[in-house]
mmCIF file of C-alpha atoms in Angstrom:
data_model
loop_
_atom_site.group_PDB
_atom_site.id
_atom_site.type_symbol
_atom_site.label_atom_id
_atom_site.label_comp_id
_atom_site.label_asym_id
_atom_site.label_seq_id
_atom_site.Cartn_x
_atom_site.Cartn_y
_atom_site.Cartn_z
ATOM 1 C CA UNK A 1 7.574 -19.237 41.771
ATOM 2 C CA UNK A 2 10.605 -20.215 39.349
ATOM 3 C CA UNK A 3 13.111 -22.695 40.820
ATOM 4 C CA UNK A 4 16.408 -21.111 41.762
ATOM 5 C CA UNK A 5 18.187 -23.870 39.506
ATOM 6 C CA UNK A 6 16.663 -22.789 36.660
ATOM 7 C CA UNK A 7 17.204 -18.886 36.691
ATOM 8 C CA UNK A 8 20.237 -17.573 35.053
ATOM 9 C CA UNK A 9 23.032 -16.614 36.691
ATOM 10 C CA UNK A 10 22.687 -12.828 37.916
ATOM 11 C CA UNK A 11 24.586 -10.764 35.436
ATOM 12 C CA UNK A 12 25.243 -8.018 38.052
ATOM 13 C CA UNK A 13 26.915 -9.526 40.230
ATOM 14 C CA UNK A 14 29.194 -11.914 37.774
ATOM 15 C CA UNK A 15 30.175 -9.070 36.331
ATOM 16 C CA UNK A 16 31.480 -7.335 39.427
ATOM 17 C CA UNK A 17 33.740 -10.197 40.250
ATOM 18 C CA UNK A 18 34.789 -9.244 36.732
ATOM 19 C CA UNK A 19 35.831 -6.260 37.606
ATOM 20 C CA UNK A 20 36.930 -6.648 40.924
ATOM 21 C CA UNK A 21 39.099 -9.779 39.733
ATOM 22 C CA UNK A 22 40.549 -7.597 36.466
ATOM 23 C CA UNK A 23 41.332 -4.302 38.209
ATOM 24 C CA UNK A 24 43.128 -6.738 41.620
ATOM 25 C CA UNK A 25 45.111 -8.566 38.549
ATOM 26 C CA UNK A 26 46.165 -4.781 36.941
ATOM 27 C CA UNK A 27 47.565 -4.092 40.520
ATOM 28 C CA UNK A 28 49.633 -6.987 40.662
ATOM 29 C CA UNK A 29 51.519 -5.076 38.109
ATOM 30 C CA UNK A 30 51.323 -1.445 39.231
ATOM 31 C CA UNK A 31 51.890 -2.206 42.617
ATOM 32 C CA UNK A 32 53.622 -5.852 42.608
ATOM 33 C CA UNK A 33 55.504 -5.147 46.038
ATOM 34 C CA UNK A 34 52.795 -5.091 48.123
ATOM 35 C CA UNK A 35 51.375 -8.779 46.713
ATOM 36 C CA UNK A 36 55.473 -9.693 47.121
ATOM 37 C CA UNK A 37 55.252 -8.767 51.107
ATOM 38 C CA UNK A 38 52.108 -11.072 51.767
ATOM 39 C CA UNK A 39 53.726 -14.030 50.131
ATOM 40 C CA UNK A 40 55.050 -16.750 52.424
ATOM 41 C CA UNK A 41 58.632 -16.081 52.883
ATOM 42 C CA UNK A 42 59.325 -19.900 51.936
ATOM 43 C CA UNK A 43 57.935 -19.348 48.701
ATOM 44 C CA UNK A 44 60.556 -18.407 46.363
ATOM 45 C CA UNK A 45 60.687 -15.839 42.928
ATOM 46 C CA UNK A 46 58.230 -13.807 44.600
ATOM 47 C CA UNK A 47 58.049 -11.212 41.366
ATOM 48 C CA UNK A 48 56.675 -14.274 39.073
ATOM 49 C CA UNK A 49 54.125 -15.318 41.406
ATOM 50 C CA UNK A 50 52.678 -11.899 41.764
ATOM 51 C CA UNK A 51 53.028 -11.508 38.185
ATOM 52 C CA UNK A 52 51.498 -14.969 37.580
ATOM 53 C CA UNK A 53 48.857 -14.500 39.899
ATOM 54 C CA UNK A 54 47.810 -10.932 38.211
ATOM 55 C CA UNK A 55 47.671 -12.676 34.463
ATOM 56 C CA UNK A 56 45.305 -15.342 36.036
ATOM 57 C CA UNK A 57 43.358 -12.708 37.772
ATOM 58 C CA UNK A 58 43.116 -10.195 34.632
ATOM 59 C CA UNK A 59 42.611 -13.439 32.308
ATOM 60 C CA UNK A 60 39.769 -14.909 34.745
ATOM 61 C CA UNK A 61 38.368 -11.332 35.476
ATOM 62 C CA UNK A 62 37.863 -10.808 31.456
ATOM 63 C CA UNK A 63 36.502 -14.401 30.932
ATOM 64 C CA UNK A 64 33.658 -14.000 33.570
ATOM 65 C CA UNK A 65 32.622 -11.171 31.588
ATOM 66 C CA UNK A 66 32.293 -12.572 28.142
ATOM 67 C CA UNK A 67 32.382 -16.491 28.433
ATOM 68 C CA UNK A 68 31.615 -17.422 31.579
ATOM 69 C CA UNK A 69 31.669 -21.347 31.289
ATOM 70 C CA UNK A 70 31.329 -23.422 34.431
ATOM 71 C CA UNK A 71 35.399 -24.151 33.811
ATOM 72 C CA UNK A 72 36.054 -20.464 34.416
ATOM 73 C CA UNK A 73 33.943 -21.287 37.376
ATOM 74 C CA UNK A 74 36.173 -23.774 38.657
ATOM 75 C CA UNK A 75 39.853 -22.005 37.520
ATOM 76 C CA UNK A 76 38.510 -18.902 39.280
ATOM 77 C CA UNK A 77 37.986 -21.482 42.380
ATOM 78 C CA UNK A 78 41.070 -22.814 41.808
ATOM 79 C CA UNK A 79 42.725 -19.370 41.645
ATOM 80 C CA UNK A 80 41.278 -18.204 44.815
ATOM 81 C CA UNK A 81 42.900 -21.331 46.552
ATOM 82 C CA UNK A 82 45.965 -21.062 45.616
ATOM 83 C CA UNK A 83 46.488 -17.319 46.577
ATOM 84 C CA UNK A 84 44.691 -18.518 50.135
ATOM 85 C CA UNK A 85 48.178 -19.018 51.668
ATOM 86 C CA UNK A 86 49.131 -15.463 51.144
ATOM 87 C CA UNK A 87 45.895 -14.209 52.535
ATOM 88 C CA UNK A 88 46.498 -16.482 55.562
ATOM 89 C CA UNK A 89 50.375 -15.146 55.930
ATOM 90 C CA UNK A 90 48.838 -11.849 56.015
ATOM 91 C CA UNK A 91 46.410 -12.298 58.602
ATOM 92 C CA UNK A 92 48.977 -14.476 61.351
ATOM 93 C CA UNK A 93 51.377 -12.075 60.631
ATOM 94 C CA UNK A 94 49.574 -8.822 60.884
ATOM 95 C CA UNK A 95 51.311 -8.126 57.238
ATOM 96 C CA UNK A 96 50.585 -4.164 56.514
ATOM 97 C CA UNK A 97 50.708 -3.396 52.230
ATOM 98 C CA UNK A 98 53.748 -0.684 52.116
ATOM 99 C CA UNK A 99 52.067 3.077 51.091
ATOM 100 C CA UNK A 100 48.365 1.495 51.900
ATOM 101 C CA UNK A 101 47.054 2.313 55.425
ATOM 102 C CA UNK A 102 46.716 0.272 58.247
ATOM 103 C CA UNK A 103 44.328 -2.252 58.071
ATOM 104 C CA UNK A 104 43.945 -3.783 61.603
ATOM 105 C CA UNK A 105 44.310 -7.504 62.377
ATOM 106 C CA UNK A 106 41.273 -8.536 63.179
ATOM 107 C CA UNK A 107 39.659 -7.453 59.239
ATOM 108 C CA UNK A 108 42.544 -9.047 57.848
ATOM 109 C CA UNK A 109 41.108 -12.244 60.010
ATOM 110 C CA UNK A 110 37.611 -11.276 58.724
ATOM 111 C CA UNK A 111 38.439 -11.594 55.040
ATOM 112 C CA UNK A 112 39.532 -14.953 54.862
ATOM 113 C CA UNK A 113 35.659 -16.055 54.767
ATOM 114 C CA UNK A 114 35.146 -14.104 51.936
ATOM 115 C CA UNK A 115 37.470 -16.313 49.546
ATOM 116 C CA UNK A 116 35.034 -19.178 50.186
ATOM 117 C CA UNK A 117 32.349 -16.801 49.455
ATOM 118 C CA UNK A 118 33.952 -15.377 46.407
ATOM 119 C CA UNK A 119 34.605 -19.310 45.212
ATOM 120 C CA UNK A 120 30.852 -20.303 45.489
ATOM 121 C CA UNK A 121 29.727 -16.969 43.633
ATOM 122 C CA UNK A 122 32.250 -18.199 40.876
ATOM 123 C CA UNK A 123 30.530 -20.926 40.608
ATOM 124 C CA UNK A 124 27.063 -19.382 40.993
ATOM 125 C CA UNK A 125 28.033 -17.418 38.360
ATOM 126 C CA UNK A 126 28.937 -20.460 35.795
ATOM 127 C CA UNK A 127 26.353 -22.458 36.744
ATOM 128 C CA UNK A 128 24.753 -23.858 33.380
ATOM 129 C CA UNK A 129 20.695 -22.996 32.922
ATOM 130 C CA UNK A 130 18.448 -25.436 31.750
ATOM 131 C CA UNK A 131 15.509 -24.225 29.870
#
């Protein structure tokens, strides 16, 4: 049996957080108010950070796809970190996304696992091959 190390990365599944990460960065533009209302109200120039959170998404989402070195591996970790705050102001405070339905609290308490689990298939994804 073939070591797990040495087995490429599985090409399915990078290439869903491809397109999960591209079409969540497209929505920070069609739909940028409800990113804004999960924000941190301490956090100011809401607009730009949704904006500059949907470029890094779309930009991230695309290089999984078609060059994905281990540092897209690590700025897609890095991306999911920073955006962890809003994901954390939306579970305390029971946030709801305007025009989306309800989502009760308890899944929006459930999710926040799934970042870390998103992070290590980033990097799962990246992870050089040795031949």
């Amino acid at each position: 049996m073939a070591s797990t190390r040495n087995r490429p990365p599985n090409r399915r599944a990078r290439l869903a957080m491809s397109g999960a990460l591209t079409a969540i960065g497209i929505a920070h533009f069609v739909a940028p108010k409800g990113f804004e209302a999960i924000i941190p109200e301490e956090l100011p120039a809401k607009r730009a950070l949704v904006y500059g959170s949907g470029v890094a998404e779309v930009a991230l989402g695309v290089a999984l796809a078609v060059r994905p070195t281990r540092a897209v591996g690590w700025a897609t970790v890095g991306l999911l970190a920073a955006v962890f705050p809003a994901n954390i102001n939306m579970a305390v405070r029971n946030i709801q996304v305007p025009g989306a339905p309800a989502v009760p609290q308890w899944a929006l308490w459930a999710r926040l696992p799934m970042q870390g689990a998103m992070a290590w298939a980033a990097l799962a994804a990246t992870r050089p091959t040795t031949d």
